Short mmCIF file of C-alpha atoms in Angstrom, two decimals:
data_model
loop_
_atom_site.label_atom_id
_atom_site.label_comp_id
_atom_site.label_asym_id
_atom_site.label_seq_id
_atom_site.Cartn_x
_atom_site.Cartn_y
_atom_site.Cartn_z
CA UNK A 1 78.04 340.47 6.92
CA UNK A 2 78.76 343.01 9.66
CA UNK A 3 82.33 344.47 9.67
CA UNK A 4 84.57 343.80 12.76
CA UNK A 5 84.86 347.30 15.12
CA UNK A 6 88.00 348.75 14.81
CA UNK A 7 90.67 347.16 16.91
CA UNK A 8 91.79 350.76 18.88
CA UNK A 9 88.47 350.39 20.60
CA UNK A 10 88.52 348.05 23.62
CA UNK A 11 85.74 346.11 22.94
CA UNK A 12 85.66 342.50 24.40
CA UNK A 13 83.04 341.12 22.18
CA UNK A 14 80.61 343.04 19.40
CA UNK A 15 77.98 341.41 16.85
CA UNK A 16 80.01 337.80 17.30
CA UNK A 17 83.71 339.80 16.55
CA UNK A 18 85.45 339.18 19.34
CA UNK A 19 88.54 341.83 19.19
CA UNK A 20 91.80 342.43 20.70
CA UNK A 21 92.74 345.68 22.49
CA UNK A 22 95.91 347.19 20.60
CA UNK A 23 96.02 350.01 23.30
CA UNK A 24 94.47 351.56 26.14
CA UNK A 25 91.89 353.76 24.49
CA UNK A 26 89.07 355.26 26.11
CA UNK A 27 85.57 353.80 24.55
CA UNK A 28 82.29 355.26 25.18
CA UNK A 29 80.98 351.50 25.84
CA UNK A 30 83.18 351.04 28.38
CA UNK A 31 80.31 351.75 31.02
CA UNK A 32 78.58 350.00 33.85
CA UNK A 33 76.02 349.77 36.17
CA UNK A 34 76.68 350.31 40.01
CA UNK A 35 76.95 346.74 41.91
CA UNK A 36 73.44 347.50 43.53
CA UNK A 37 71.79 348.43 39.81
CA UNK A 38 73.53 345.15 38.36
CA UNK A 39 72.02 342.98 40.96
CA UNK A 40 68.82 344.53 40.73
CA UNK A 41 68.38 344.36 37.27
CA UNK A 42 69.28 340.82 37.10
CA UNK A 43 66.93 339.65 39.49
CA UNK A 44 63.86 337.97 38.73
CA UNK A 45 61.73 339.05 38.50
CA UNK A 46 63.68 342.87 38.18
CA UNK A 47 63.04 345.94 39.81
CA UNK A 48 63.17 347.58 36.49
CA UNK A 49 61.95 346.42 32.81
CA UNK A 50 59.34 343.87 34.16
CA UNK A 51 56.54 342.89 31.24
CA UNK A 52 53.53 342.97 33.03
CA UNK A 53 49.83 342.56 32.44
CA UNK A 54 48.34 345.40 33.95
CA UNK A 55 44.75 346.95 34.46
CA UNK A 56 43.56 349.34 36.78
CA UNK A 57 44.12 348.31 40.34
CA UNK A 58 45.92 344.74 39.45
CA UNK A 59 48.62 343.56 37.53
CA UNK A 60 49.53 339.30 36.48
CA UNK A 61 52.75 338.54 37.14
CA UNK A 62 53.77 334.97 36.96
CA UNK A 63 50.45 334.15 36.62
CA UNK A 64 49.59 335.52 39.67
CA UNK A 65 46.79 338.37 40.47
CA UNK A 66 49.00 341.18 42.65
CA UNK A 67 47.59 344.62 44.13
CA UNK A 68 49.08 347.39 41.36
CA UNK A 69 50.54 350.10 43.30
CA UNK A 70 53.62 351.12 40.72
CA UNK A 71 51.31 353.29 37.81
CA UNK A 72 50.15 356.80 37.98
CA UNK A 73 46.91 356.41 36.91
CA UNK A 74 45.80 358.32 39.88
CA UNK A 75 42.00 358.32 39.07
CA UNK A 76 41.94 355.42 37.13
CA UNK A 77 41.01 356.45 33.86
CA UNK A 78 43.37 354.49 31.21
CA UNK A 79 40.98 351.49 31.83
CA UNK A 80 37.72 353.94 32.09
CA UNK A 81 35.17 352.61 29.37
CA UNK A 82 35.14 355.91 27.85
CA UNK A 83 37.85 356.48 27.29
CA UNK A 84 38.97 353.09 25.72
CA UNK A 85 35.82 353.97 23.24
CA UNK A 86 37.14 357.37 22.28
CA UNK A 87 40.58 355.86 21.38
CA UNK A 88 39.06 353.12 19.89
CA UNK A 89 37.07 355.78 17.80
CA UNK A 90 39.82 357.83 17.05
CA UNK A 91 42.14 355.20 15.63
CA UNK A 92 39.37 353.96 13.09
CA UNK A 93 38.99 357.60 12.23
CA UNK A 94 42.28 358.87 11.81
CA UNK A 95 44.75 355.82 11.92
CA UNK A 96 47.22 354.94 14.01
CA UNK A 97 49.69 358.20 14.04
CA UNK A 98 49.68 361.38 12.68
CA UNK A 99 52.49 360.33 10.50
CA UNK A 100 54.05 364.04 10.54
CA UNK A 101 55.34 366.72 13.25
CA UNK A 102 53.02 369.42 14.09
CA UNK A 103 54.54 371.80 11.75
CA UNK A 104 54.37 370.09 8.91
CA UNK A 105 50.86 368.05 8.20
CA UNK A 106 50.73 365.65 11.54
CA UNK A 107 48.17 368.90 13.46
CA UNK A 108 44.84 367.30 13.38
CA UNK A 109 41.51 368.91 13.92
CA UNK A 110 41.73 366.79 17.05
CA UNK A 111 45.05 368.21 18.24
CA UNK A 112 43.48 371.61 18.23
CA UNK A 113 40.12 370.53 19.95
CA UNK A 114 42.71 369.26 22.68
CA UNK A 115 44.74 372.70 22.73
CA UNK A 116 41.13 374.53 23.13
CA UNK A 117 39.84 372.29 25.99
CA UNK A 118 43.25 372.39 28.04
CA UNK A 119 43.45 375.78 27.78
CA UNK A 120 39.47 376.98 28.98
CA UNK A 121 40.19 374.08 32.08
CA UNK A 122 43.46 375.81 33.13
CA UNK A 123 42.23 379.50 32.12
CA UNK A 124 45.19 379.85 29.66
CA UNK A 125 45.43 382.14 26.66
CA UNK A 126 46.69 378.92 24.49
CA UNK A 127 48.13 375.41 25.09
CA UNK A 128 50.32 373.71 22.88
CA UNK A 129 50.20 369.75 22.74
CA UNK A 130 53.32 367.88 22.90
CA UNK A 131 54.41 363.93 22.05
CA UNK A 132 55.24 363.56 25.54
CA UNK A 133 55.56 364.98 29.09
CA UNK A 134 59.00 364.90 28.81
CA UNK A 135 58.90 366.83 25.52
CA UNK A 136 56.82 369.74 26.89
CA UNK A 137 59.63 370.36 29.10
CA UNK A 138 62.06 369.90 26.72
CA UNK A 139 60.61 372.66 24.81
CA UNK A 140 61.24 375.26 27.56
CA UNK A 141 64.86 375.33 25.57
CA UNK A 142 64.61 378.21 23.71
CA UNK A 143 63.20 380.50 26.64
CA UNK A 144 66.21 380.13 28.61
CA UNK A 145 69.06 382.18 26.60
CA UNK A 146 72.31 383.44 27.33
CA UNK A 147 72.16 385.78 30.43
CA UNK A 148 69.23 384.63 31.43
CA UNK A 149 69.42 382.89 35.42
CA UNK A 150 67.48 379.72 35.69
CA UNK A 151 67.37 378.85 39.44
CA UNK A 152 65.61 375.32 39.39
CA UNK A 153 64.73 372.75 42.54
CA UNK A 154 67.09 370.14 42.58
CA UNK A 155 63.94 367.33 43.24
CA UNK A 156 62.79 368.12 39.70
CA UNK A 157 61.71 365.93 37.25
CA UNK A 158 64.61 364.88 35.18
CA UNK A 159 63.02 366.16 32.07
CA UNK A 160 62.83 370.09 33.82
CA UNK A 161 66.74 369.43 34.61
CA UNK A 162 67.05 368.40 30.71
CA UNK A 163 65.23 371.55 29.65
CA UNK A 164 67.75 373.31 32.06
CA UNK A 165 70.67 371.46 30.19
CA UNK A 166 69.44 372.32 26.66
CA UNK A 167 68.87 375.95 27.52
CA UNK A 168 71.94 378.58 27.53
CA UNK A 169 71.25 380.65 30.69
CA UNK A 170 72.95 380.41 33.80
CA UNK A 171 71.86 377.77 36.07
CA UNK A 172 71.39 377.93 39.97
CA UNK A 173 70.39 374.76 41.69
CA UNK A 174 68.58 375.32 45.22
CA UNK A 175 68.05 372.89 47.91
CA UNK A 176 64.59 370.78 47.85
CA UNK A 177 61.96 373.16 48.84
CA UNK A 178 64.20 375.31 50.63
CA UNK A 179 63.17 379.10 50.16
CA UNK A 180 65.53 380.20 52.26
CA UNK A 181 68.17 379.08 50.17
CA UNK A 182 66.65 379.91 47.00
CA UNK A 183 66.10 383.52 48.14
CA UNK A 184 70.11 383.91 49.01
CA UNK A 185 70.56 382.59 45.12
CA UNK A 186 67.76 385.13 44.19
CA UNK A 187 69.39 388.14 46.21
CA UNK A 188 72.88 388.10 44.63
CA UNK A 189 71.33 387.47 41.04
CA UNK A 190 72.36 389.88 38.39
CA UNK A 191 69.04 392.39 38.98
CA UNK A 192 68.51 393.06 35.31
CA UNK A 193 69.32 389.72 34.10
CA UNK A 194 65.92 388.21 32.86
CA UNK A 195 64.67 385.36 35.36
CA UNK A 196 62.82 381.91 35.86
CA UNK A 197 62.12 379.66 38.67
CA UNK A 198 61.19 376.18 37.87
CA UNK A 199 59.68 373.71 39.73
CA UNK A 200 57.69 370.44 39.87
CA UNK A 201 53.93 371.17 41.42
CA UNK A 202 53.58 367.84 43.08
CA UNK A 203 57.07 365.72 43.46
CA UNK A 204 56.78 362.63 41.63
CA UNK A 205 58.98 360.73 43.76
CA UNK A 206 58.01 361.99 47.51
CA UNK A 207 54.88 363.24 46.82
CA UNK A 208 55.32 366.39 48.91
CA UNK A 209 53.81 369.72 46.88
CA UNK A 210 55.92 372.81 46.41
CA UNK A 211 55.42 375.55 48.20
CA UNK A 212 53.68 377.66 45.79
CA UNK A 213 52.78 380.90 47.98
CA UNK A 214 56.24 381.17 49.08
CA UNK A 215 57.78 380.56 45.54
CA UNK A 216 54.86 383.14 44.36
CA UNK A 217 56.14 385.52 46.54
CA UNK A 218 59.79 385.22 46.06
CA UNK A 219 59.16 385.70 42.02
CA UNK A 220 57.37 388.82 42.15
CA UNK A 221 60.05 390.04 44.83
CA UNK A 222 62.70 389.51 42.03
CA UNK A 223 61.21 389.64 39.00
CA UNK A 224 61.77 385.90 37.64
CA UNK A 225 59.04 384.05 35.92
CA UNK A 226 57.32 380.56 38.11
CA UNK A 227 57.13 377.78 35.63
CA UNK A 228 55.67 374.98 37.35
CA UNK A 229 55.31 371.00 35.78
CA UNK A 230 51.89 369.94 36.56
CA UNK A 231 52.62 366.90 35.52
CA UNK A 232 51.39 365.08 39.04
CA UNK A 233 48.99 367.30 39.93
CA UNK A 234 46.78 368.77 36.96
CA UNK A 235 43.87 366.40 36.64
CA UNK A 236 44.81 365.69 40.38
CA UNK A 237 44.46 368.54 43.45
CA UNK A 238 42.22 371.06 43.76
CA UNK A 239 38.59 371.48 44.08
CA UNK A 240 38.67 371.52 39.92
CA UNK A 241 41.44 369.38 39.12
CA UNK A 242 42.92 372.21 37.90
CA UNK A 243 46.53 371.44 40.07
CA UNK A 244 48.93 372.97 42.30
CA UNK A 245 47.40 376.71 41.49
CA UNK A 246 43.62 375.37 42.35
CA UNK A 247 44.50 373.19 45.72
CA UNK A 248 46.32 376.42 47.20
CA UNK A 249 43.83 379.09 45.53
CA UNK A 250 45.87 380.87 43.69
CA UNK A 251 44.93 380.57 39.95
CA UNK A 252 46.79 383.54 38.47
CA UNK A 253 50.10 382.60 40.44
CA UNK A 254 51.91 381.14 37.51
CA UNK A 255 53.24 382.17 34.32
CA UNK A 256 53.61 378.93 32.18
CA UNK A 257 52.66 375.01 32.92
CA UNK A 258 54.00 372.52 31.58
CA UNK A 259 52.09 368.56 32.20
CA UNK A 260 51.55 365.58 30.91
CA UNK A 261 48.04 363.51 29.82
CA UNK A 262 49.81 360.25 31.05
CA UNK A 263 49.31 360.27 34.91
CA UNK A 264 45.60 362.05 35.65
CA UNK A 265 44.15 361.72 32.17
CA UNK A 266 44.93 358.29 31.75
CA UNK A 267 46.60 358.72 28.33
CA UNK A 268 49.92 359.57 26.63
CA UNK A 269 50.90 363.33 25.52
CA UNK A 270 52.41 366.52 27.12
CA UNK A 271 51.68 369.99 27.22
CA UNK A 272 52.24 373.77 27.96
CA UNK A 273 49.97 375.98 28.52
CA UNK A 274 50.36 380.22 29.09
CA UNK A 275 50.43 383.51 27.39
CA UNK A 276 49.51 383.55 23.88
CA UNK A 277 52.57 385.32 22.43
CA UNK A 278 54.66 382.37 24.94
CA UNK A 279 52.97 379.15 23.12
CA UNK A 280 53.02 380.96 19.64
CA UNK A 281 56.89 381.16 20.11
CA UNK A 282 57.62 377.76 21.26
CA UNK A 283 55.75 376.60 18.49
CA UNK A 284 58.06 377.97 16.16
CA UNK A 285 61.09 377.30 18.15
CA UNK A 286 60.88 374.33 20.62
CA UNK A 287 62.88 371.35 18.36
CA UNK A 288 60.91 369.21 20.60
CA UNK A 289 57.71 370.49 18.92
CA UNK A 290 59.16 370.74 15.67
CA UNK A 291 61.04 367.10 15.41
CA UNK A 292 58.97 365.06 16.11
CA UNK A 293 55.96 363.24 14.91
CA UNK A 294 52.62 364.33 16.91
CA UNK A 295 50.67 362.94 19.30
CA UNK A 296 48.64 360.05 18.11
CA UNK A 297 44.92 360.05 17.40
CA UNK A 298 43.95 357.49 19.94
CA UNK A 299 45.70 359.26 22.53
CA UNK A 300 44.41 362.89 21.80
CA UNK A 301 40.74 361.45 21.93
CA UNK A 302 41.65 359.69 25.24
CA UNK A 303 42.69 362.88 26.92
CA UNK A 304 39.66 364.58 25.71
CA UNK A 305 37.19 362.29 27.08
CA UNK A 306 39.54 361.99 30.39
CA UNK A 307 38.94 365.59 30.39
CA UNK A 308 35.06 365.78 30.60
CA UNK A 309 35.40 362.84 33.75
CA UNK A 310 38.13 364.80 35.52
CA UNK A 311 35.65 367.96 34.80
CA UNK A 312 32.13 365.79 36.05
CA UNK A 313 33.39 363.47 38.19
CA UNK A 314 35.17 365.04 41.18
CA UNK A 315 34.60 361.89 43.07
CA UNK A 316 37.38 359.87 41.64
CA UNK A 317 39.73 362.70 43.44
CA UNK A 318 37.91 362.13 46.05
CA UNK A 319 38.67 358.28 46.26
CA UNK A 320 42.16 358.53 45.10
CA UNK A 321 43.33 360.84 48.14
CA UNK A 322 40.92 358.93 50.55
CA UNK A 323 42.92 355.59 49.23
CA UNK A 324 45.86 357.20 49.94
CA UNK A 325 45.37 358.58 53.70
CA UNK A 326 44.27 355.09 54.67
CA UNK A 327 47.89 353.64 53.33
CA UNK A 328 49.97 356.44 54.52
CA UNK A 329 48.28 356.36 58.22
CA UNK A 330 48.61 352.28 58.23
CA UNK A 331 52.01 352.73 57.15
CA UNK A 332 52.94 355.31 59.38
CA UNK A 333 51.48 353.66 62.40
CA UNK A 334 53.22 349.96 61.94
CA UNK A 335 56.57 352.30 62.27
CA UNK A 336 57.93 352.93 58.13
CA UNK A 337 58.70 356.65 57.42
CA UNK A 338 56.89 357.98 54.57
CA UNK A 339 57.98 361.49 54.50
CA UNK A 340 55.72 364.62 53.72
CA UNK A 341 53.73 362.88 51.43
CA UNK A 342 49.78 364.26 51.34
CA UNK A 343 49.32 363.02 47.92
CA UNK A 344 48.58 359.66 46.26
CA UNK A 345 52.70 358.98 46.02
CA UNK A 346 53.22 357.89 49.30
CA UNK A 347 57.21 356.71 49.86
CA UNK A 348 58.09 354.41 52.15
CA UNK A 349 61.65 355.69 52.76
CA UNK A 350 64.80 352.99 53.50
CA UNK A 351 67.97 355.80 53.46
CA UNK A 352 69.97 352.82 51.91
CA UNK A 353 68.85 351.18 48.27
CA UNK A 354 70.29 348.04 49.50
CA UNK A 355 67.15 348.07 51.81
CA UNK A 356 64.91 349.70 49.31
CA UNK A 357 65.43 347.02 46.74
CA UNK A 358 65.43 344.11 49.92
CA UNK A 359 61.60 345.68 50.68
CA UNK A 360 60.48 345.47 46.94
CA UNK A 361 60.89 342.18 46.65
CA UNK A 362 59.87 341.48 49.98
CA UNK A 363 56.55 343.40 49.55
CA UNK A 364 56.18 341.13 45.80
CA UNK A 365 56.32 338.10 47.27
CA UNK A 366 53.26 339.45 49.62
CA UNK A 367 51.52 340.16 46.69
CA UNK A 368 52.21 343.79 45.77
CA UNK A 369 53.92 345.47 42.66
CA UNK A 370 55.99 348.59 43.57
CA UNK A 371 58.66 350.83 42.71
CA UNK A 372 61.94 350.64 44.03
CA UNK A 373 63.50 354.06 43.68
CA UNK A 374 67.16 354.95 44.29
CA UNK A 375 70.32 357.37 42.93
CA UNK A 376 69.87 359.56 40.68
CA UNK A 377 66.01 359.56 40.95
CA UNK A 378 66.14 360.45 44.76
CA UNK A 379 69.60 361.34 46.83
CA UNK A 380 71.52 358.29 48.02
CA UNK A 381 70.78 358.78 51.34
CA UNK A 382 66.68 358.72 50.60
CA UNK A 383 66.00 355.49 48.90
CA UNK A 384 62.73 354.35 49.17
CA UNK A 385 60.14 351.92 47.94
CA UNK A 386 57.33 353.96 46.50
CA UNK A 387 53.45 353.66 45.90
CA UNK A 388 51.21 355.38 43.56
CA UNK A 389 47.43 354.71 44.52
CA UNK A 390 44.75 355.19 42.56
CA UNK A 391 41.09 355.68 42.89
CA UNK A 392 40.50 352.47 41.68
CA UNK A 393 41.84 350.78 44.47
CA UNK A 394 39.16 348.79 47.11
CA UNK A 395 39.24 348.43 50.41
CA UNK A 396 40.89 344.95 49.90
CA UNK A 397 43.40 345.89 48.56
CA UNK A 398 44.42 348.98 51.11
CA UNK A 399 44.22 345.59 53.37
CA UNK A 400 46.19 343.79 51.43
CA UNK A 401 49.28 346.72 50.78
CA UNK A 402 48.91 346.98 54.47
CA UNK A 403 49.51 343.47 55.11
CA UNK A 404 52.60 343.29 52.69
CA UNK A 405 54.27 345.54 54.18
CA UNK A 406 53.90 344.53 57.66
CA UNK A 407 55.06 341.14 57.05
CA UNK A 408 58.10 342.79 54.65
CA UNK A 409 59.08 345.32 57.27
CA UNK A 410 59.54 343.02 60.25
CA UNK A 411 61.54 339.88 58.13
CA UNK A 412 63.73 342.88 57.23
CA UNK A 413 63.51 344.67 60.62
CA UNK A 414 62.90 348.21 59.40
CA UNK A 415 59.70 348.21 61.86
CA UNK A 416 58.88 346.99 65.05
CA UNK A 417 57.85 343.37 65.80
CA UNK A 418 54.21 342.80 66.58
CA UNK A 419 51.01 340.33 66.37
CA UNK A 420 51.24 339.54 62.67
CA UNK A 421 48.37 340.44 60.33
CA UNK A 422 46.15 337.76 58.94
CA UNK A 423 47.01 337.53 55.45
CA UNK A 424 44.35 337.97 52.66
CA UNK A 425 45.84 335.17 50.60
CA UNK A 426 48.10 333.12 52.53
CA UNK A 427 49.15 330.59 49.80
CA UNK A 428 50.48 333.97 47.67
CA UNK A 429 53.96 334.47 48.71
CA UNK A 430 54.75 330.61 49.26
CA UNK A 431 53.74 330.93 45.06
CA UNK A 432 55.75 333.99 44.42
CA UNK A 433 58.30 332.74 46.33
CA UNK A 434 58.77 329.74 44.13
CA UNK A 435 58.38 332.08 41.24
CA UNK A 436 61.29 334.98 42.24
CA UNK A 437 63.93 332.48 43.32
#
């Protein structure tokens, strides 16, 4: 039988105890979510946490068929027949998991296969495969010591600002995309302290790109190292696929990448990819590498055969940034703001998450799963319902995200009124409707 907590932690209830504060102690439980964050997680169905049936462009919730505009599979591959065999494959092969780290008996013949490939598609000296996206980040650690500077965009992915955390250099924070305020922060630098600049290549949340010639430029100027997470946009942009350095033509511009194999190659799985000597040391160093148990079987042999379609089939990039212009241009012209997005993340930007979560559900009820997205993800002030579109999405359903919004935007008035648009199903939200109160 479970023992009660201790009473000098004031705990209300815990495992059926219920005890009795004897004093005013702080306790690390005593935490909770913002009012907005409580109501939207309560909600139902939630904002956050919902258990979905997904595939490709469409997801069942409630029983209901719904456009799927929430997942990054950008050019549709998790679903792709080929994939599915290859895991399939893989898993009767190998098993499940790798059942060790990387160091110590969980590298497969497979793992390496995926290292090679990775690195000949992004012209790197070596790649090391990671558990997760997050992870290959996370491994950066050990490259930032003490006296180092890390000056780092303050719109990057939480798992760079981790990396940032674990590491032991100096940290300078510069405004989103601002060069002009990163340069100041470069300028009055220590000049002989060893530098890195680190940014996200395509911004998950906005989907605006960095501004890679100017960030090029400003490295050289002071000597720092560009790390760039290609975590968006490698499999993505770029006449290849090849990411940030192929859509703005400059492939030698940066010095490490890190990415992930869950958005463009359909799969699960991180990775870095750079100088020989770089990877070889991270190896032996990153505890994110070293701690943890490898990157399954299945999802190794997915990436690879996600690999050869992003390499043959430049189509699907094709469709996916086709899919989004038609969204971003509908949304733009029935009055919604949706930043500098020229990507398949296209925002549609509230300013308050009161209104961000409001349009969410709104947009549901029309028959279309997105994100809401507020604090920390974005800044307060630029809470916004977001879309990720994928090449896999028809015609229809651009019509039908079109739709959705329109009807959403003018019951909440963030856009003008105007002759409302047909819906494609009419009988949908009168169903979700039912369903969400």
């Amino acid at each position: 039988m479970p023992r009660p907590p201790s009473p000098h932690f004031c705990m209300k209830i815990s495992k059926g105890w219920r005890v009795e504060c004897e004093s005013a102690v702080a306790d690390i439980f005593d935490k909770q979510l913002t009012a907005v964050m409580q109501h939207a997680t309560r909600m139902r169905p939630r904002a956050v946490y919902n258990a979905l049936e997904a595939r490709g462009g469409e997801v069942f919730l409630g029983g209901k068929r719904l456009v799927m505009a929430a997942r990054n599979d950008y050019l549709g591959l998790s679903g792709h027949p080929r994939v599915v065999a290859a895991a399939a494959d893989a898993a009767r092969r190998w098993g499940a998991s790798a059942s060790a780290s990387r160091l110590i008996g969980g590298t497969l013949t497979l793992h390496e296969e995926l290292e090679a490939r990775l690195a000949a598609f992004l012209d790197a000296e070596a790649v090391i495969v990671t558990t997760t996206g997050f992870e290959a980040n996370l491994a950066l650690a050990p490259l930032l010591g003490r006296g180092d500077i890390v000056f780092s965009d303050k719109a990057n992915h939480a798992s760079l600002i981790e990396a940032v955390r674990l590491g032991f250099a100096d940290r300078r924070w510069y405004r989103h995309s601002d060069m002009a305020d990163l340069e100041r922060k470069l300028a009055v630098a220590d000049p002989d302290a060893a530098k890195a600049i680190l940014t996200d290549g395509l911004f998950s949340m906005e989907g605006d790109l960095c501004r890679l010639p100017e960030l090029v430029s400003l490295a050289r100027r002071y000597g720092a190292r560009l790390v760039v997470d290609g975590a968006h946009d490698i499999g993505l942009l770029g006449p290849g696929g090849r990411g940030v350095t192929d859509h703005f033509g400059l492939p030698d511009a940066v010095d490490l990448h890190t990415g992930t194999l869950s958005k463009g190659f359909g799969s699960i799985g991180g990775f870095l990819a750079g100088p020989a000597e770089v990877i070889h040391y991270l190896r032996h160093t990153s505890r994110s590498v070293i701690f943890t148990t490898s990157i399954p079987p299945a999802s190794a042999a997915a990436a690879l055969a996600a690999l050869t379609i992003i390499e043959s089939e430049p189509e699907r990039r094709a469709r996916a940034f086709e899919v989004a212009r038609q969204v971003r241009d509908g949304l733009r012209g029935l009055g919604f703001d949706t930043g500098e997005s020229v990507t398949p993340i296209v925002p549609v930007i509230t300013g308050r998450k009161e209104l961000a979560t409001a349009l969410w559900r709104e947009v549901l009820t029309e028959g279309v799963f997105t994100s809401a997205v507020s604090a920390p993800a974005v800044p307060e002030e630029r809470s916004l319902v977001r879309l990720s579109l994928q090449a896999t999405h028809t015609d229809e359903d651009i019509e039908r995200i079109l739709v959705a919004f329109a009807h959403a935007g003018r019951r909440l008035g963030l856009i003008p009124t105007g002759p409302p648009p047909v819906p494609v199903q009419p009988m949908l939200r009168e169903t979700l409707l039912d369903w969400v109160s």
